[in-house]
XYZ file of C-alpha atoms in Angstrom:
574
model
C -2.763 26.751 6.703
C -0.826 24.700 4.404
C -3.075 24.545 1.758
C -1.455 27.931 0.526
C 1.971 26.569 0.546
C 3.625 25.331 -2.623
C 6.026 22.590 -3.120
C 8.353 25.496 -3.688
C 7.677 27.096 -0.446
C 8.104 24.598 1.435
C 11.519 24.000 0.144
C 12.354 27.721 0.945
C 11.115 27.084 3.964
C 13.101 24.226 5.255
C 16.299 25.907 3.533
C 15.839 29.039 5.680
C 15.124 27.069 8.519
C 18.907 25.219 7.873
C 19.830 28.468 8.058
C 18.517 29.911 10.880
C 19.170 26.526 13.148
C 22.977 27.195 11.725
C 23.181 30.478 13.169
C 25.166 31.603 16.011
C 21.799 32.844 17.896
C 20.275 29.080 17.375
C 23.240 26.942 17.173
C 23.720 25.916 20.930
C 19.880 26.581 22.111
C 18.545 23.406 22.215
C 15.212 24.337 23.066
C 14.601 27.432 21.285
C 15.952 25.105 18.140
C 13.610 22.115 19.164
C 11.091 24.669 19.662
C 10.943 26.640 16.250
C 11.491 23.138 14.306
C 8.358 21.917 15.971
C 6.235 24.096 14.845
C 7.320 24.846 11.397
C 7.377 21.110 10.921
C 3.574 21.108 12.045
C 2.815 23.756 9.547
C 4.644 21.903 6.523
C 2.808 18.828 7.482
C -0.449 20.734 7.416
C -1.243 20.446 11.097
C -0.850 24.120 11.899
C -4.439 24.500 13.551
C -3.110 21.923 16.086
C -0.492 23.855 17.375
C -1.066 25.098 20.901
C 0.784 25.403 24.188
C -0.279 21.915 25.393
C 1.059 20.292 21.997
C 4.667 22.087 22.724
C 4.747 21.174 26.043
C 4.274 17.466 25.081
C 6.044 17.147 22.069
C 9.033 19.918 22.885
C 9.751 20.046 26.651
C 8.376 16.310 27.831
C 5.416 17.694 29.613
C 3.020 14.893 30.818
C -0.886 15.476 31.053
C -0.907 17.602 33.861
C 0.789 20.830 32.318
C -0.541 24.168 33.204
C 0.210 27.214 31.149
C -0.652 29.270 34.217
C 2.077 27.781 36.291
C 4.333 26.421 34.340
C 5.810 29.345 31.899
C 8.270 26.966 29.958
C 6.441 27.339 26.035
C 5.641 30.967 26.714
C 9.362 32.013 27.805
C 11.102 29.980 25.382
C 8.863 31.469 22.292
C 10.070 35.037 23.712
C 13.403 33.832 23.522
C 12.607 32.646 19.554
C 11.386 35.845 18.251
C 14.395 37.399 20.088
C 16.513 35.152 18.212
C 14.685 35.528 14.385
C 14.498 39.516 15.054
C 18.828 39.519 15.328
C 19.296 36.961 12.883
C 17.492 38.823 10.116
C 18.760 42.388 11.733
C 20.831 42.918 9.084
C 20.184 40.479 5.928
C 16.176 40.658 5.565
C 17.001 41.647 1.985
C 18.935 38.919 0.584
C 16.446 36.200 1.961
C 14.161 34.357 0.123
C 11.587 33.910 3.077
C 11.279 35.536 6.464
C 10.468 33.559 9.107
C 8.540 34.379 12.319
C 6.591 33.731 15.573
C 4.172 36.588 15.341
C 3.354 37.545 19.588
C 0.405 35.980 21.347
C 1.110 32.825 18.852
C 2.658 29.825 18.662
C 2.193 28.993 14.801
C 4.839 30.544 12.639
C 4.343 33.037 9.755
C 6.005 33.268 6.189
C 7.021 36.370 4.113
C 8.228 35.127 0.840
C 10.141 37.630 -1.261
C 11.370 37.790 -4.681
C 15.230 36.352 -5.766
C 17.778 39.214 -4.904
C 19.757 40.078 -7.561
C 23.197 38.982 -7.623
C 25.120 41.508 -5.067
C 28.422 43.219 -5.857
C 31.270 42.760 -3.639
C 31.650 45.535 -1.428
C 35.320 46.604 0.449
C 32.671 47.324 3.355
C 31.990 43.967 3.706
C 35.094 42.521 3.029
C 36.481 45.003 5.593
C 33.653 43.185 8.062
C 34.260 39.776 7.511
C 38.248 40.433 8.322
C 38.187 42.699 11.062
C 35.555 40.421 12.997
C 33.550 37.317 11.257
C 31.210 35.977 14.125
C 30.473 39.278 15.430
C 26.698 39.375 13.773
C 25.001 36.297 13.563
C 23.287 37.080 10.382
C 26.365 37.508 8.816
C 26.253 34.033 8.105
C 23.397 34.317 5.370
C 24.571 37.660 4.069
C 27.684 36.211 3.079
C 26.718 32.299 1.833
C 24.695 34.294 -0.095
C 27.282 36.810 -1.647
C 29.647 33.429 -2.213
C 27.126 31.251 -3.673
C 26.510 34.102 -6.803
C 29.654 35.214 -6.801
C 30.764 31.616 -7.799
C 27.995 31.359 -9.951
C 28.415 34.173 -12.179
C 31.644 33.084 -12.825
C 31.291 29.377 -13.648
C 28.092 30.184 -15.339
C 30.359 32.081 -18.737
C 32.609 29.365 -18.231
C 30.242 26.568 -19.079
C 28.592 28.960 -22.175
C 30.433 27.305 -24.147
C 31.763 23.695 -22.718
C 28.388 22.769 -20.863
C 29.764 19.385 -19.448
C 32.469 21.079 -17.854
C 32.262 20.105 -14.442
C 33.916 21.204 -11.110
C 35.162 17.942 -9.926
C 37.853 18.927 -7.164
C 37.014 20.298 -4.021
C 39.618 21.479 -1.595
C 39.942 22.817 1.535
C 43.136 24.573 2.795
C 43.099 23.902 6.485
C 44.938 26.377 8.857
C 46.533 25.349 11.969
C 43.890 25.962 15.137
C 44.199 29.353 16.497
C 44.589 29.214 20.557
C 45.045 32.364 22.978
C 47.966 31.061 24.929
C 50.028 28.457 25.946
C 46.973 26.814 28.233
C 45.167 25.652 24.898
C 48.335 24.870 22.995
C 48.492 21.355 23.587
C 44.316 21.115 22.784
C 45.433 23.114 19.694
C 48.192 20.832 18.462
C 45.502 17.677 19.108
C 42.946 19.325 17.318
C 45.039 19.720 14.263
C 46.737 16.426 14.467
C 43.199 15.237 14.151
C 41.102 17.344 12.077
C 42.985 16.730 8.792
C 42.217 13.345 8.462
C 38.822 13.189 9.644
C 37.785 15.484 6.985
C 39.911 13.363 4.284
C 38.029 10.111 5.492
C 34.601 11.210 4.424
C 36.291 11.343 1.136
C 34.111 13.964 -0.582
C 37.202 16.511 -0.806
C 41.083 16.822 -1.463
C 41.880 18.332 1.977
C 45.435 20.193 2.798
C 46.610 19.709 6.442
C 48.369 22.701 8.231
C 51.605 23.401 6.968
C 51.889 22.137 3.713
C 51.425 24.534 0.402
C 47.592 24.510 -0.742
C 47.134 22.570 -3.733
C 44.451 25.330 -4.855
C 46.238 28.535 -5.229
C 44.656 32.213 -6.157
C 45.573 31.120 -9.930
C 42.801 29.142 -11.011
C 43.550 26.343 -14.086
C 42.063 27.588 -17.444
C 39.288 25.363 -19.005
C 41.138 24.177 -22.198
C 44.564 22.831 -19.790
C 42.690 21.339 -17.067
C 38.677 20.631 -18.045
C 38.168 20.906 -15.081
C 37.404 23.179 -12.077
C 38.797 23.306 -8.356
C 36.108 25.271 -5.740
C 38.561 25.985 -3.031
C 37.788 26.841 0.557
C 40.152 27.592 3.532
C 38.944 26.291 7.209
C 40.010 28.494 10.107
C 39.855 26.903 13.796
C 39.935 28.767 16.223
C 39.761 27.461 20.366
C 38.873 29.501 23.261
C 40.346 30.199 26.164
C 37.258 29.617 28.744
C 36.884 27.164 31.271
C 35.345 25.064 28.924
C 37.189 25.404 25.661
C 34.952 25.474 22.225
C 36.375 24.696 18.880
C 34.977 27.700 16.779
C 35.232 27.279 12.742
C 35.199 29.557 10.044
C 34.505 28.183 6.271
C 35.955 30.887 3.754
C 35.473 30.839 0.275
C 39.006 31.267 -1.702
C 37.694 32.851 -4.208
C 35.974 36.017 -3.235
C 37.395 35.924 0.620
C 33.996 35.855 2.030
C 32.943 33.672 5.206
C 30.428 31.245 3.745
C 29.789 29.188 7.015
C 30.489 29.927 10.593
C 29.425 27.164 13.581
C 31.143 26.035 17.025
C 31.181 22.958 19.164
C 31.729 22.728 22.506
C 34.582 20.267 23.550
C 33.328 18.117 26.574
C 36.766 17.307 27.909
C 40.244 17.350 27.097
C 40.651 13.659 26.842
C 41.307 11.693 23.504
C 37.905 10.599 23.326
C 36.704 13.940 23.725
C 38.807 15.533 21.291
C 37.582 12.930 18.485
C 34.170 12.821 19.230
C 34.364 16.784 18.634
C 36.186 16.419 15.700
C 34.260 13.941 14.492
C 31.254 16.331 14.268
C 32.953 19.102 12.993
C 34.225 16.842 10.384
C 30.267 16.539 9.706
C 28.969 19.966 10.280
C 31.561 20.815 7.617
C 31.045 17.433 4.750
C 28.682 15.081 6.262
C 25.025 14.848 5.041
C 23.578 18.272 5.968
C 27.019 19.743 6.226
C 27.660 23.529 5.622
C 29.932 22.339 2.029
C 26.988 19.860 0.823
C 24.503 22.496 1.186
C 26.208 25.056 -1.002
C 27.129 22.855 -3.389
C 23.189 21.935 -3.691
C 22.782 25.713 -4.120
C 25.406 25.919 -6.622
C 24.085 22.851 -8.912
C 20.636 22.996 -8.476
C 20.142 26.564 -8.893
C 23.128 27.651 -11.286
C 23.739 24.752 -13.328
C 21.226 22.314 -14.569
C 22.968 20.385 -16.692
C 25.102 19.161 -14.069
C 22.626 19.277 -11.584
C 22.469 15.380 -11.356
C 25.402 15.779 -8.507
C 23.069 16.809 -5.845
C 21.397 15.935 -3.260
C 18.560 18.230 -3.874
C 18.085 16.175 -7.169
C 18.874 13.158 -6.089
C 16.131 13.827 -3.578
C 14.000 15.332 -6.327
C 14.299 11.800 -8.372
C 13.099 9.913 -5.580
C 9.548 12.222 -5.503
C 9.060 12.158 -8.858
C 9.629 9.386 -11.706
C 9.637 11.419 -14.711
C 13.033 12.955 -13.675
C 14.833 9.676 -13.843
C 16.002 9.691 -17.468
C 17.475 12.883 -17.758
C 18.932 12.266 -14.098
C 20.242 9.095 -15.522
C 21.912 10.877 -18.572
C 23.492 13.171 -16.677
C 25.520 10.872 -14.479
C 25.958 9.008 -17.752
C 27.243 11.586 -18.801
C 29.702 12.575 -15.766
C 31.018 8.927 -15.360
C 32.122 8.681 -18.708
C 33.693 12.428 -18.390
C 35.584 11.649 -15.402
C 36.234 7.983 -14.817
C 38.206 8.279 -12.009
C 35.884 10.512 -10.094
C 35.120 7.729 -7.204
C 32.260 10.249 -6.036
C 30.253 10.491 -8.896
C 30.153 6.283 -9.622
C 28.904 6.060 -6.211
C 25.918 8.715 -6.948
C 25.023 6.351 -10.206
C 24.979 3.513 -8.087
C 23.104 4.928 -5.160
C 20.572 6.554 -7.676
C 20.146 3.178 -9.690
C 19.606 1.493 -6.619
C 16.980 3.709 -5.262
C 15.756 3.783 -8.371
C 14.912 0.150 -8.892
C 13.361 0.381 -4.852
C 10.283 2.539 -6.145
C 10.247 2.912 -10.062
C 9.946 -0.190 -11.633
C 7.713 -0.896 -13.968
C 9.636 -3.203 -16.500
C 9.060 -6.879 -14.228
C 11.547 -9.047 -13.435
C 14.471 -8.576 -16.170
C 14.373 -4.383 -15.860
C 14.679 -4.573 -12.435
C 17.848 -7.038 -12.528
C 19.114 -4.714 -15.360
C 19.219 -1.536 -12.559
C 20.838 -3.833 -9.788
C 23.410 -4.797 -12.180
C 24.332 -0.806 -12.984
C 24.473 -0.125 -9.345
C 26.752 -2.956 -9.148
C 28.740 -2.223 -11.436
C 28.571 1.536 -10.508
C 29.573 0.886 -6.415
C 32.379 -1.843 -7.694
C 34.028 1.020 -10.076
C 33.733 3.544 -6.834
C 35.305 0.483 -4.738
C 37.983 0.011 -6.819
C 38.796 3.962 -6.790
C 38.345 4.727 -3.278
C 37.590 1.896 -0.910
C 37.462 3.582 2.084
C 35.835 7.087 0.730
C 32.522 7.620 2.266
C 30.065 8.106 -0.087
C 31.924 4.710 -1.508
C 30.772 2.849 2.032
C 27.238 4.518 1.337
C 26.450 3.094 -2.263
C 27.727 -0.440 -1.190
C 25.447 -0.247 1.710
C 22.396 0.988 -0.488
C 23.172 -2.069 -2.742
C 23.754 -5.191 -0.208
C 20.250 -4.278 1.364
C 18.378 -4.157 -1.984
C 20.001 -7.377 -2.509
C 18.867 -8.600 0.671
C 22.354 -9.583 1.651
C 22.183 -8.266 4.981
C 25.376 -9.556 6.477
C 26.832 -7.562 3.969
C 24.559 -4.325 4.975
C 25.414 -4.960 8.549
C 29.297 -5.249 7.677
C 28.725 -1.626 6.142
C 26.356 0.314 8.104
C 28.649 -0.730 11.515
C 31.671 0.532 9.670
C 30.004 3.673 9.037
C 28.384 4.301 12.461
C 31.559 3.806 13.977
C 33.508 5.501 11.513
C 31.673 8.425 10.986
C 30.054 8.971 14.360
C 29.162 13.030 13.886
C 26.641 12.132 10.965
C 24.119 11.839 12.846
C 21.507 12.374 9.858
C 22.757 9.454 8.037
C 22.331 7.325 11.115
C 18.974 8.007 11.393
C 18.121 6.988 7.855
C 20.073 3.313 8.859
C 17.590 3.065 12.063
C 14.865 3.390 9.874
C 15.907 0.551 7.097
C 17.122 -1.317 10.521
C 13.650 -1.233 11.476
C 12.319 -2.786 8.566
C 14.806 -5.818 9.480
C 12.779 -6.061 12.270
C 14.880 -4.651 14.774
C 13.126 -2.265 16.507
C 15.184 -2.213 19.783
C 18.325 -1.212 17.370
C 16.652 1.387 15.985
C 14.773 2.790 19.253
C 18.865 3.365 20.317
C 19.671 5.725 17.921
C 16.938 7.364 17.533
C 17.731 7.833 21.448
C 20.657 9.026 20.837
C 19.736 11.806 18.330
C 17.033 13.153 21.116
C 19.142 13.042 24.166
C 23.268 13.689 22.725
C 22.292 15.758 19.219
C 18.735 17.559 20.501
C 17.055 16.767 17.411
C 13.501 16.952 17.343
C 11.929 13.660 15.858
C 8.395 14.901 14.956
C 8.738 14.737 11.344
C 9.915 10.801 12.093
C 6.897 9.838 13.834
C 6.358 7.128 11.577
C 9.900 5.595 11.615
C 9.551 5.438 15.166
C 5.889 3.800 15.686
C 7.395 1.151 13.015
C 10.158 0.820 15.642
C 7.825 0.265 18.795
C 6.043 -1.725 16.551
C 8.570 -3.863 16.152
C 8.997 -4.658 19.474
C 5.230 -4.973 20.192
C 4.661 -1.575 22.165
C 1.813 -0.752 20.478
C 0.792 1.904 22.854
C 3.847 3.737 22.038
C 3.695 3.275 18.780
C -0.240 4.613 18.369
C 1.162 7.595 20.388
C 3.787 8.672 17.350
C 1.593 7.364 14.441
C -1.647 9.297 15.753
C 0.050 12.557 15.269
C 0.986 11.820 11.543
C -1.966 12.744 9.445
C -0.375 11.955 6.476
C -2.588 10.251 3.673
C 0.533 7.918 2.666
C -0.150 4.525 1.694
C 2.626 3.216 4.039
C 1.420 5.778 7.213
C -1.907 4.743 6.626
C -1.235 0.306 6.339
C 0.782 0.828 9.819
C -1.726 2.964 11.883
C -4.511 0.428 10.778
C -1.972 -2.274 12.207
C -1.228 -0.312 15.397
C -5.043 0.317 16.019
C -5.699 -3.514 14.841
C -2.911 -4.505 17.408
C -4.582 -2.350 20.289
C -8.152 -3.647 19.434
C -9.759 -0.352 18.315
C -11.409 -1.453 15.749
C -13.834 1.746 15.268
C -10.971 3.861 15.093
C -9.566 1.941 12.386
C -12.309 1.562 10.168
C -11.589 5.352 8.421
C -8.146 4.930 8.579
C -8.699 1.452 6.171
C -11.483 2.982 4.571
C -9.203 5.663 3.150
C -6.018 3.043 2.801
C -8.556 0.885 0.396
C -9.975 4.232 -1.277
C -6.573 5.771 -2.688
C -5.038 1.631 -2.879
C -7.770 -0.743 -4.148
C -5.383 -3.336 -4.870
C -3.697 -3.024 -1.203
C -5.036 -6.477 -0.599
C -2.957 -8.166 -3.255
C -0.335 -5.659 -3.490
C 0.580 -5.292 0.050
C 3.233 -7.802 0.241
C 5.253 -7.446 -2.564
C 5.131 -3.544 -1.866
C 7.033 -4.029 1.218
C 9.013 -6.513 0.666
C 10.501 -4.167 -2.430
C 11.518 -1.869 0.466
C 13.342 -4.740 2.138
C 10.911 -5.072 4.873
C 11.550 -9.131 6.296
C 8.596 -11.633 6.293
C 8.202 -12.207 9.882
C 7.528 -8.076 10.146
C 5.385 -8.376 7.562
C 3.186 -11.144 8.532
C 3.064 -9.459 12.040
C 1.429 -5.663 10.305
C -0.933 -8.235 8.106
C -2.202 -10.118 11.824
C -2.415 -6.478 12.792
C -4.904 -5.673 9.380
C -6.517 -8.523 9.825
C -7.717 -8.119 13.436
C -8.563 -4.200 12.321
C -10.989 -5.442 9.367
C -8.715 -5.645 6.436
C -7.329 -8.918 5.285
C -4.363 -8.936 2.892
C -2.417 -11.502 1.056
C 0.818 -12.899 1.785
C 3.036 -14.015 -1.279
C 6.153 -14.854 -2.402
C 7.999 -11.706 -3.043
C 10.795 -13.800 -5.434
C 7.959 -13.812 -7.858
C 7.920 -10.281 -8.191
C 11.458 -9.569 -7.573
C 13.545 -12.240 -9.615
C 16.085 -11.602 -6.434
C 17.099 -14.755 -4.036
C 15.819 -13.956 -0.593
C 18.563 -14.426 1.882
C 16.686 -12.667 4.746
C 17.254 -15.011 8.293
């Protein structure tokens, strides 16, 4: 089945499925969310024939061997409950979509409708009249309007960089209102919330944020291009609480600009209790700028689709630099560019360095001195960002990034700590730490937070399987690691060396022999390359040595070497 999807689809596919997971019909069903991402993961990954009622039960709802279709109702209810779900989320915005989503009945596998770009949509009074009188009361409201924002902005900015193309929005503020409460029994929760909410966003450090009561910096006026250079994209955050039994912190993201609600989401507050109150900040904080977050994902809409010359500020193409080499000039340019534009933007040294940094991880072809040459840039890049805004996040990020590729891991520990405790609501970024903490050969680390985003975030991990059979691994449970690697059928070179370990580790040999057959088939050097491959990706000795024993006692033998040959970097790894 996904032999007929595109690259490009299946970016429009995991964007609308953001979307829909976003939505007020999704956004606090766990299962019907754990459900739908399943499946559409399965599809992506080209495993749609496997998809059945057993493979949900397992991989969805925790069912053991012993589930029964005929007696045990859970898949078939909760896929009702999904088309339910898609049919009043697209009720009223199937035209402004890019691709329609569905569970067609008496299935489990997911179809597609892709659909042309709209064209960009007029504002209407009607739906300005909508989005004031009541702005949660249709869930697919929330796409309608994103949508709306996201051209509206771009029609604009796109005459204004006609003629001064390296113009470049470098503000972003958000006017925060004081939260909204019913009566005087949320007041006090209301007056907590705001004390708190202010600064949380201002510590990720990715916008200019204006607390309750003080005059917005951004006002309706907008600065002209030849007095400033520079353009602000203003947004105003509404809180609002409840007045249930159970308070929840609702949120409303409105672009200045055009008055339209771009984002709309809710949390529910566990308890009334300091640590309650932050941890619920703490992930609205990240719902709104964290990795993932409803202001990060427009903005990659607004770059990478409106402006490409600037388009070296998002994660999309940050992303898209990573897949593919031949970007990497013009993506290095670009931030050359920017940097030298706007020196004191703290945000946009720490994308150099994080991009030079990644960059010297996987495309490297100069030997010893080009690599050393990258480092240095990142360096240099995450020590200018230091120096501007120690404590920003994306700051803490880069300098992380940097001390593990320089296998200073004291250092990496010092930062990846600070930002797990600091920023506990990014949840996404924490997962991407487990999986480098892994490589360290810590697999018991790892297996905890990848715990955590199961049990306290219901994330489905499907798409990780590999991260966590490297993480069993680790700690020599190689049962439980064959049971996440068997599922990935991906033909990756680093899938296919670890599920020849796990099968090597486990003794089946026959099972292994097509796996290293096909390993040695698209990597004929894997023998001789193997080691300095991983140890590129920071992946310690002792782990490696442990995956070659695995090889070894599955039929391949590989070579172990001394990575400082290949890196010209001192190996500090304990």
């Amino acid at each position: 089945m996904n032999n007929s999807l595109s690259r490009e689809d299946h970016i429009l596919i995991k964007d609308e499925l953001d979307n829909i997971l976003n939505s007020k019909s999704f956004a606090h069903a766990p299962a019907v969310r754990a459900f739908l991402e399943f499946v559409i993961n399965e599809v992506i990954a080209g495993r749609g024939d496997r998809i059945n009622a057993y493979a949900i039960a397992s991989e969805v709802f925790d069912r053991g061997a012993q589930f029964d279709p005929s007696n045990d109702t859970i898949v078939r209810t909760t896929a009702g409950r999904i088309r339910k779900a898609l049919q009043a989320y697209y009720s009223d915005c199937e035209q402004n979509v890019r691709v329609v989503i569905s569970l067609p009945k008496g299935r489990y596998v997911p179809s597609f409708e892709f659909r042309d770009a709209p064209a960009p949509p007029q504002p209407d009074s009607s739906i300005e009249d909508s989005v004031s009188r009541s702005p949660l009361s249709r869930p697919a409201l929330l796409m309608a309007t994103c949508l709306l924002a996201v051209f509206a902005l771009g029609l604009s900015a796109y005459f204004w960089w006609q003629s001064e193309p390296e113009s470049l929005p470098t503000h972003i503020v958000i006017d925060l209102h004081p939260v909204q409460h019913p009566g005087q029994e949320t007041k006090s929760l209301a007056r907590a919330i705001d004390i708190r909410l202010a600064p949380a966003l201002s510590h990720i450090g990715l916008a200019r944020i204006t607390p309750p009561g003080i005059v917005p910096i951004a006002t309706k006026e907008k600065p002209t291009k030849k007095a400033s250079g520079f353009n602000n994209i203003a947004f105003t955050l509404r809180p609002t609480l409840t007045n249930d039994a159970n308070p929840e912190l609702l949120w409303q993201l409105i672009d200045n600009e055009t008055g339209y609600l771009l984002w709309a989401a809710k949390e529910q507050l566990s308890g009334t209790d300091s640590a309650s109150i932050n941890r619920a900040v703490n992930k609205v904080s990240f719902q709104i700028l964290g990795e993932g977050g409803a202001i990060p994902l427009i903005l990659d809409r607004y770059y990478s689709e409106v402006f490409s010359k600037q388009a070296c500020l998002s994660r999309a193409q940050l992303i898209r630099a990573v897949e593919n080499a031949s970007v990497y000039p013009e993506m290095r340019e670009c931030l050359e560019r920017v940097v030298a534009r706007f020196p004191n933007d703290a945000s946009a040294w720490a994308t150099l360095s994080i991009f030079n940094t990644v960059r010297s991880r996987y495309y490297t072809s100069g030997g010893p001195e080009e690599l050393s040459k990258l480092i240095e840039i990142a360096r240099h890049a995450g020590q200018k960002a230091e120096n501007l805004a120690p404590e920003a996040y994306l700051t803490k990020v880069a300098l992380m990034h940097l001390a593990l590729r320089q296998r200073n891991i004291g250092e990496f520990d010092t930062f990846q700590r600070q930002i797990r405790a600091s920023y506990p609501g990014d949840i996404y970024l924490k997962l991407r730490i487990a999986s480098r903490i892994a490589r360290l050969g810590r697999g018991r680390e790892a297996l905890e937070i990848y715990r955590e985003a199961r049990e306290s975030w219901g994330l489905n991990l499907s798409s990780r399987s590999a991260e966590l059979a490297l993480a069993y691994f680790v700690e020599g449970e190689y049962e439980r690691a064959y049971h996440h690697i068997a599922r990935n059928t991906s033909g990756q070179r680093y899938v296919l060396t670890l599920k020849a370990a796990v099968l090597g580790k486990l003794g089946l040999v026959e099972k292994a022999q097509p796996v290293i057959d096909e390993l040695v088939a698209s990597n004929p050097d894997i023998r001789e390359t193997f080691y300095p491959w991983l140890a590129e990706l920071s992946w310690t000795h002792p782990l490696l040595t442990d995956i070659a024993d695995g090889l070894a006692k599955a039929g391949l033998t590989v070579s172990i070497t001394d990575s400082n040959r290949v890196t010209g970097i001192s190996d500090q790894f304990q």
